[in-house]
Amino acid sequence: MLTKTKIYLSSPHMGGSEQKFVNEAFSTNWIAPLGPNVDGFENDIQTYLGGNKHVAALSSGTASIHLALKILGVTNGDEVLCQSFTFSASANPILYLGATPIFIDSEKDTWNISPELLEIAIKDRIEKHRKPKAMIAVHLYGMPYKVDEINAIAKKYDIPVVEDSAEALGSKYFNRKCGALSDAGILSFNGNKIITTSGGGALIVNSDELKKKAVFLSTQARDNAPHYEHSSVGYNYRMSNVLAGIGRGQMEVIDDRVSARRKNFDFYKKHLSQFDDITFLDEQNGFFSNRWITCIETKSYELREKIRLELLKDNIESRPLWKPMHMQPVFKGYLHFTNGVSETLFEKGLCLPSGSNLSQEDLTRVVNNIKNTLKL
Ligand SMILES: *Cc1c(COP(=O)(O)O)cnc(C)c1O
């Protein structure tokens, strides 16, 4: 039997200028880390995000979260609040630092961290003389979390926010860009994200001083001396000049990538929302999602699996929504404040193919497959 071409969940999509920047790195022998592409890429991101932000290009989104927590002062024995409904990379850096994660469930409106549960958790920890050192909120699948509500709580209790914007470059909250709405934002340029450097990330902070500190730590914490002198533990987390060249090319097309992904969402919604068994997450007033991945919530686990397996038969990749961190074996035993929202989403939700390079034919193939399954 002839297998149809594979449709991926989210595959890299080059714009055209990437090779030019990479070639420049080669022809000027800027192959060693650092160099003009790193500066250029950081400037591109700074300009794009707006505001008075300072950007450090790093080796991954995970490394960026690690350094964000580090420069906010998180250390051994501290507690850190973290959205439970996310990818494990949001939470792992808490453990790298010897700190303790406390997981907070989501709310139905945004699928992101529940302001209500967050405050309940903070009050509980303060009562027990364990005031959290930081909190990690995530714009999951590109949908902003309730930024004003979360920032108000952060201010009230004086706890800094790490804004995990790995999936949300191009998303906006009342016209302000996600990644630039907190004490420390992070981006990811992994291969499956809305733009990619094949692997990479960025840390976004509010002062040049904090940026310098992050860059210092990311380049082995070398003190100012002619020899190699170290008075603190460093990391090898800086982005390379070759990969930053890919990033510069990708930043030229970020707006196209956002509109293509939003069009995917509109197409799926137009063709599938007449079925009562499938629902979509709408934007709240003032929210603008990059629709990195189009997600559906089905009426049951059984239906979700039926759809997923029928798509697979047709060589179409789809995936259940993130399994909440409080359900993950690696985080077993850590305190969590839950309300059932993320567990239900994990049970019934599915990510549909959402690449910005999908053709109309691809999208139609996915929709027809799902329509046929619903008729089974
Ligand atoms: C991808 C991702 C990360 C980690 O980024 P990497 O660049 O892959 O290390 C962190 N948080 C979320 C929500 C992500 O989706």
Coordinates of C-alpha atoms and ligand atoms in Angstrom, one line a residue:
M1 CA 0.0 0.0 0.0
L2 CA 1.2 3.5 -0.8
T3 CA 1.8 5.5 2.3
K4 CA 1.0 9.1 2.1
T5 CA 3.7 11.7 3.0
K6 CA 4.1 12.3 6.7
I7 CA 2.4 15.3 8.2
Y8 CA 4.4 16.5 11.3
L9 CA 3.2 18.2 14.4
S10 CA 5.5 21.1 14.1
S11 CA 8.6 21.1 11.8
P12 CA 11.3 23.7 11.1
H13 CA 10.5 26.3 8.5
M14 CA 13.4 28.3 7.1
G15 CA 12.8 31.8 5.7
G16 CA 15.7 32.2 3.2
S17 CA 18.2 34.5 4.8
E18 CA 19.5 32.0 7.4
Q19 CA 22.2 30.6 5.1
K20 CA 23.5 34.1 4.3
F21 CA 24.1 34.8 8.0
V22 CA 25.6 31.3 8.6
N23 CA 27.9 31.8 5.5
E24 CA 29.0 35.1 6.9
A25 CA 30.0 33.4 10.1
F26 CA 32.1 30.9 8.0
S27 CA 33.7 33.5 5.7
T28 CA 34.8 35.6 8.7
N29 CA 35.8 32.6 10.7
W30 CA 33.4 33.6 13.5
I31 CA 32.8 29.9 14.3
A32 CA 33.9 30.1 17.9
P33 CA 31.1 31.1 20.2
L34 CA 30.2 34.8 20.4
G35 CA 30.5 37.2 17.4
P36 CA 28.4 39.5 15.4
N37 CA 25.5 37.2 14.8
V38 CA 25.0 36.7 18.5
D39 CA 24.8 40.5 19.0
G40 CA 22.6 40.9 15.9
F41 CA 20.2 38.2 17.0
E42 CA 19.9 39.7 20.5
N43 CA 19.2 43.1 19.0
D44 CA 16.6 41.6 16.7
I45 CA 14.8 40.1 19.7
Q46 CA 15.1 43.2 21.8
T47 CA 13.6 45.3 19.0
Y48 CA 10.8 42.8 18.4
L49 CA 9.8 42.6 22.0
G50 CA 9.9 46.3 22.6
G51 CA 10.1 47.8 26.0
N52 CA 13.4 48.3 27.8
K53 CA 14.5 44.8 27.7
H54 CA 17.9 43.2 27.7
V55 CA 18.4 39.9 25.9
A56 CA 21.0 37.2 26.3
A57 CA 21.1 34.5 23.6
L58 CA 21.8 31.1 25.2
S59 CA 22.1 27.5 24.3
S60 CA 18.5 26.5 25.1
G61 CA 15.3 27.5 26.7
T62 CA 16.1 25.1 29.6
A63 CA 19.4 26.8 30.2
S64 CA 17.6 30.2 30.1
I65 CA 15.2 29.0 32.9
H66 CA 18.1 27.7 34.9
L67 CA 20.0 31.0 34.7
A68 CA 16.8 33.0 35.3
L69 CA 16.2 31.2 38.6
K70 CA 19.9 31.5 39.4
I71 CA 20.0 35.3 38.9
L72 CA 16.8 35.7 40.9
G73 CA 18.6 34.2 43.8
V74 CA 17.1 30.7 43.9
T75 CA 19.4 28.3 45.7
N76 CA 19.6 25.0 47.5
G77 CA 16.6 24.4 49.8
D78 CA 14.4 27.2 48.4
E79 CA 10.8 26.5 47.2
V80 CA 9.8 27.6 43.7
L81 CA 6.2 27.7 42.5
C82 CA 5.6 26.3 39.0
Q83 CA 2.7 25.8 36.6
S84 CA 2.0 22.1 36.6
F85 CA 0.5 22.0 33.1
T86 CA 3.7 22.4 31.0
F87 CA 6.7 20.7 29.5
S88 CA 9.2 19.2 32.0
A89 CA 11.8 21.7 31.0
S90 CA 9.9 24.4 32.8
A91 CA 10.4 22.6 36.1
N92 CA 13.7 20.6 35.8
P93 CA 15.9 23.6 36.4
I94 CA 14.4 24.0 39.9
L95 CA 15.9 20.6 40.7
Y96 CA 19.2 21.5 39.1
L97 CA 19.5 24.2 41.8
G98 CA 18.7 21.9 44.6
A99 CA 15.4 23.8 45.2
T100 CA 11.9 22.3 45.6
P101 CA 9.1 22.6 43.1
I102 CA 5.5 23.2 44.2
F103 CA 3.1 22.7 41.4
I104 CA 0.0 24.9 40.7
D105 CA -2.8 23.7 38.5
S106 CA -4.4 25.6 35.6
E107 CA -7.6 27.5 35.1
K108 CA -10.1 26.8 32.3
D109 CA -10.0 30.2 30.7
T110 CA -6.4 30.0 29.5
W111 CA -5.2 26.5 30.5
N112 CA -2.4 28.3 32.3
I113 CA -1.6 28.9 36.0
S114 CA -4.6 29.6 38.1
P115 CA -4.2 32.9 40.0
E116 CA -6.6 31.6 42.7
L117 CA -4.6 28.5 43.4
L118 CA -1.4 30.4 43.2
E119 CA -2.4 32.7 46.0
I120 CA -3.8 29.8 48.1
A121 CA -0.4 28.1 47.7
I122 CA 1.6 31.2 48.6
K123 CA -0.5 31.8 51.7
D124 CA 0.0 28.2 52.7
R125 CA 3.8 28.4 52.3
I126 CA 4.1 31.7 54.1
E127 CA 2.0 30.3 57.0
K128 CA 4.6 27.4 57.2
H129 CA 7.5 29.9 57.1
R130 CA 8.5 28.7 53.7
K131 CA 7.9 31.7 51.5
P132 CA 8.6 30.7 47.9
K133 CA 11.7 32.3 46.3
A134 CA 10.2 32.6 42.7
M135 CA 7.3 31.5 40.5
I136 CA 7.3 30.1 37.0
A137 CA 4.3 30.8 34.8
V138 CA 3.9 29.5 31.3
H139 CA 2.2 30.8 28.1
L140 CA 1.4 27.3 27.1
Y141 CA 0.9 26.5 23.4
G142 CA 1.2 30.3 22.8
M143 CA -1.8 31.3 24.9
P144 CA -0.9 34.0 27.4
Y145 CA -1.5 33.4 31.1
K146 CA -3.4 36.1 33.0
V147 CA -0.4 38.4 33.3
D148 CA -2.0 41.3 35.3
E149 CA -3.5 38.9 37.8
I150 CA -0.2 37.0 38.2
N151 CA 2.0 40.1 38.4
A152 CA -0.4 41.6 41.0
I153 CA 0.0 38.5 43.2
A154 CA 3.8 38.6 42.6
K155 CA 3.9 42.2 43.7
K156 CA 1.6 41.7 46.7
Y157 CA 3.9 39.0 48.1
D158 CA 7.1 40.2 46.6
I159 CA 8.0 37.0 44.7
P160 CA 9.6 37.4 41.3
V161 CA 8.1 35.8 38.2
V162 CA 9.9 33.7 35.6
E163 CA 7.9 34.0 32.4
D164 CA 8.3 30.8 30.4
S165 CA 7.6 32.1 26.9
A166 CA 9.2 29.2 25.1
E167 CA 6.1 28.5 23.1
A168 CA 4.8 32.0 22.9
L169 CA 7.2 34.2 20.8
G170 CA 4.8 36.5 18.9
S171 CA 2.0 36.2 21.4
K172 CA 0.7 39.4 23.0
Y173 CA -1.1 40.5 26.1
F174 CA -3.0 43.7 25.6
N175 CA -0.5 44.5 22.8
R176 CA 2.6 43.8 24.8
K177 CA 4.8 41.0 23.7
C178 CA 5.0 37.8 25.7
G179 CA 8.5 37.2 27.1
A180 CA 8.8 40.8 28.1
L181 CA 6.1 40.9 30.8
S182 CA 7.9 39.9 33.9
D183 CA 11.1 39.9 35.9
A184 CA 12.8 37.3 33.7
G185 CA 11.3 36.0 30.5
I186 CA 12.7 33.0 28.5
L187 CA 12.4 31.9 24.9
S188 CA 13.2 28.7 23.1
F189 CA 14.5 28.2 19.6
N190 CA 14.3 24.4 19.6
G191 CA 13.5 22.7 16.3
N192 CA 9.8 22.4 17.0
K193 CA 9.2 26.0 18.2
I194 CA 7.7 28.8 16.1
I195 CA 11.2 29.9 15.0
T196 CA 14.3 27.8 15.4
T197 CA 18.1 28.0 15.5
S198 CA 18.0 24.1 15.6
G199 CA 18.7 24.5 19.3
G200 CA 18.8 27.6 21.4
G201 CA 17.1 30.0 23.8
A202 CA 17.1 33.5 25.2
L203 CA 16.9 35.1 28.6
I204 CA 15.1 38.5 28.8
V205 CA 15.8 40.7 31.8
N206 CA 15.1 44.3 32.9
S207 CA 18.6 45.7 33.2
D208 CA 22.0 45.5 31.5
E209 CA 23.5 44.5 34.8
L210 CA 21.4 41.4 35.0
K211 CA 22.2 40.6 31.4
K212 CA 25.9 40.9 32.1
K213 CA 25.5 38.6 35.1
A214 CA 23.7 36.0 32.9
V215 CA 26.3 36.2 30.2
F216 CA 29.1 35.9 32.8
L217 CA 27.5 32.8 34.2
S218 CA 26.8 31.4 30.8
T219 CA 30.5 31.7 29.7
Q220 CA 32.1 29.8 32.6
A221 CA 32.0 32.7 35.2
R222 CA 35.5 33.8 34.3
D223 CA 36.8 36.7 36.5
N224 CA 38.7 39.6 35.0
A225 CA 42.3 38.4 34.9
P226 CA 44.8 37.4 32.1
H227 CA 44.7 33.8 33.2
Y228 CA 41.6 31.7 34.0
E229 CA 40.4 32.9 37.4
H230 CA 37.1 31.7 38.9
S231 CA 35.3 32.7 42.1
S232 CA 31.9 31.3 41.2
V233 CA 30.5 28.2 39.5
G234 CA 30.0 28.8 35.8
Y235 CA 28.1 27.2 32.9
N236 CA 28.7 26.7 29.2
Y237 CA 25.3 28.1 28.1
R238 CA 26.1 30.8 25.5
M239 CA 24.6 30.5 22.0
S240 CA 27.1 30.0 19.2
N241 CA 27.6 32.6 16.5
V242 CA 26.7 30.0 13.8
L243 CA 23.3 29.2 15.3
A244 CA 22.6 32.9 16.0
G245 CA 23.0 33.4 12.2
I246 CA 20.0 31.0 11.7
G247 CA 18.1 33.0 14.3
R248 CA 18.7 36.3 12.5
G249 CA 17.2 34.8 9.4
Q250 CA 14.3 33.5 11.3
M251 CA 13.6 36.8 13.0
E252 CA 12.9 38.3 9.5
V253 CA 9.9 36.0 9.1
I254 CA 8.5 35.7 12.6
D255 CA 5.4 37.7 11.8
D256 CA 4.7 35.4 8.8
R257 CA 5.1 32.4 11.0
V258 CA 2.6 33.7 13.6
S259 CA 0.0 34.5 10.9
A260 CA 0.5 31.1 9.3
R261 CA 0.0 29.3 12.6
R262 CA -3.1 31.4 13.4
K263 CA -4.5 30.5 10.0
N264 CA -4.1 26.9 10.8
F265 CA -6.1 27.4 14.0
D266 CA -8.8 29.3 12.1
F267 CA -9.0 26.5 9.5
Y268 CA -9.4 23.7 12.1
K269 CA -11.9 25.7 14.0
K270 CA -13.9 26.5 10.9
H271 CA -14.1 22.9 9.9
L272 CA -14.4 21.1 13.2
S273 CA -16.2 23.4 15.6
Q274 CA -19.7 22.3 14.4
F275 CA -19.0 19.0 16.2
D276 CA -20.1 19.1 19.8
D277 CA -17.5 16.5 20.7
I278 CA -14.6 18.8 19.9
T279 CA -13.9 22.2 21.5
F280 CA -11.2 24.9 21.0
L281 CA -9.6 27.3 23.4
D282 CA -10.6 30.8 22.6
E283 CA -8.7 34.0 23.4
Q284 CA -9.8 36.1 26.3
N285 CA -10.4 39.8 25.6
G286 CA -7.0 41.5 25.0
F287 CA -5.2 38.1 24.5
F288 CA -3.4 37.3 21.3
S289 CA -2.0 33.8 20.9
N290 CA 0.6 32.8 18.3
R291 CA -1.3 29.5 18.1
W292 CA 2.0 27.7 18.1
I293 CA 0.1 24.4 18.3
T294 CA -3.7 24.1 17.7
C295 CA -5.1 22.0 20.4
I296 CA -8.5 20.4 20.7
E297 CA -10.4 19.1 23.7
T298 CA -12.5 16.0 22.9
K299 CA -15.5 14.7 24.9
S300 CA -13.6 11.6 26.2
Y301 CA -10.3 9.8 26.5
E302 CA -11.7 7.1 24.2
L303 CA -12.6 9.6 21.4
R304 CA -9.2 11.4 21.8
E305 CA -7.4 8.1 21.3
K306 CA -9.6 7.1 18.4
I307 CA -8.8 10.4 16.6
R308 CA -5.1 10.1 17.4
L309 CA -4.8 6.5 16.1
E310 CA -6.8 7.2 12.9
L311 CA -4.5 10.1 12.2
L312 CA -1.5 7.9 12.8
K313 CA -2.8 5.3 10.3
D314 CA -2.9 8.1 7.7
N315 CA 0.7 9.0 8.6
I316 CA -0.3 12.2 10.4
E317 CA 1.4 13.0 13.7
S318 CA -0.7 14.3 16.6
R319 CA 0.0 14.1 20.4
P320 CA -1.8 14.2 23.7
L321 CA -1.5 17.5 25.6
W322 CA 1.3 17.9 28.1
K323 CA 1.1 15.5 31.0
P324 CA 1.0 17.7 34.1
M325 CA 4.1 17.8 36.2
H326 CA 2.3 16.7 39.4
M327 CA 1.5 13.4 37.6
Q328 CA 5.0 12.8 36.4
P329 CA 7.0 10.0 38.1
V330 CA 10.1 12.3 38.3
F331 CA 8.2 14.9 40.4
K332 CA 6.4 12.3 42.6
G333 CA 6.1 13.4 46.2
Y334 CA 6.3 17.2 45.6
L335 CA 3.5 19.4 47.0
H336 CA 0.9 20.4 44.5
F337 CA -2.3 22.5 44.5
T338 CA -4.7 21.1 42.0
N339 CA -8.3 21.5 40.8
G340 CA -8.6 18.8 38.1
V341 CA -8.2 21.1 35.1
S342 CA -4.9 19.9 33.8
E343 CA -5.7 16.3 34.5
T344 CA -8.8 16.6 32.3
L345 CA -6.9 18.3 29.5
F346 CA -4.3 15.6 29.6
E347 CA -7.0 13.0 29.4
K348 CA -9.0 14.5 26.6
G349 CA -6.8 16.9 24.7
L350 CA -4.9 16.5 21.4
C351 CA -2.3 18.6 19.6
L352 CA -3.0 18.8 15.9
P353 CA -0.3 19.3 13.1
S354 CA 0.4 23.0 13.3
G355 CA 3.6 23.8 11.3
S356 CA 3.7 27.1 9.5
N357 CA 4.8 25.1 6.4
L358 CA 1.6 23.0 6.2
S359 CA -0.1 23.2 2.8
Q360 CA -3.9 23.6 2.3
E361 CA -3.8 20.0 1.1
D362 CA -2.2 18.9 4.4
L363 CA -4.7 20.7 6.5
T364 CA -7.6 19.3 4.5
R365 CA -6.2 15.8 4.9
V366 CA -6.1 16.2 8.7
V367 CA -9.6 17.7 8.9
N368 CA -11.1 15.0 6.6
N369 CA -9.5 12.3 8.6
I370 CA -11.0 13.7 11.9
K371 CA -14.4 14.2 10.3
N372 CA -14.4 10.5 9.2
T373 CA -13.5 9.4 12.7
L374 CA -16.3 11.4 14.2
K375 CA -18.7 9.6 11.9
L376 CA -17.4 6.1 12.8
Ligands
LIG1 C1 10.5 23.9 24.6 C2 10.2 24.3 26.0 C3 11.1 24.6 27.0 C4 12.6 24.3 26.8 O1 13.2 24.8 25.7 P1 14.5 24.1 25.1 O2 15.0 25.1 24.2 O3 14.0 22.9 24.4 O4 15.4 23.8 26.2 C5 10.7 25.1 28.2 N1 9.4 25.4 28.4 C6 8.4 25.1 27.5 C7 7.0 25.3 27.9 C8 8.8 24.5 26.3 O5 7.8 24.2 25.4

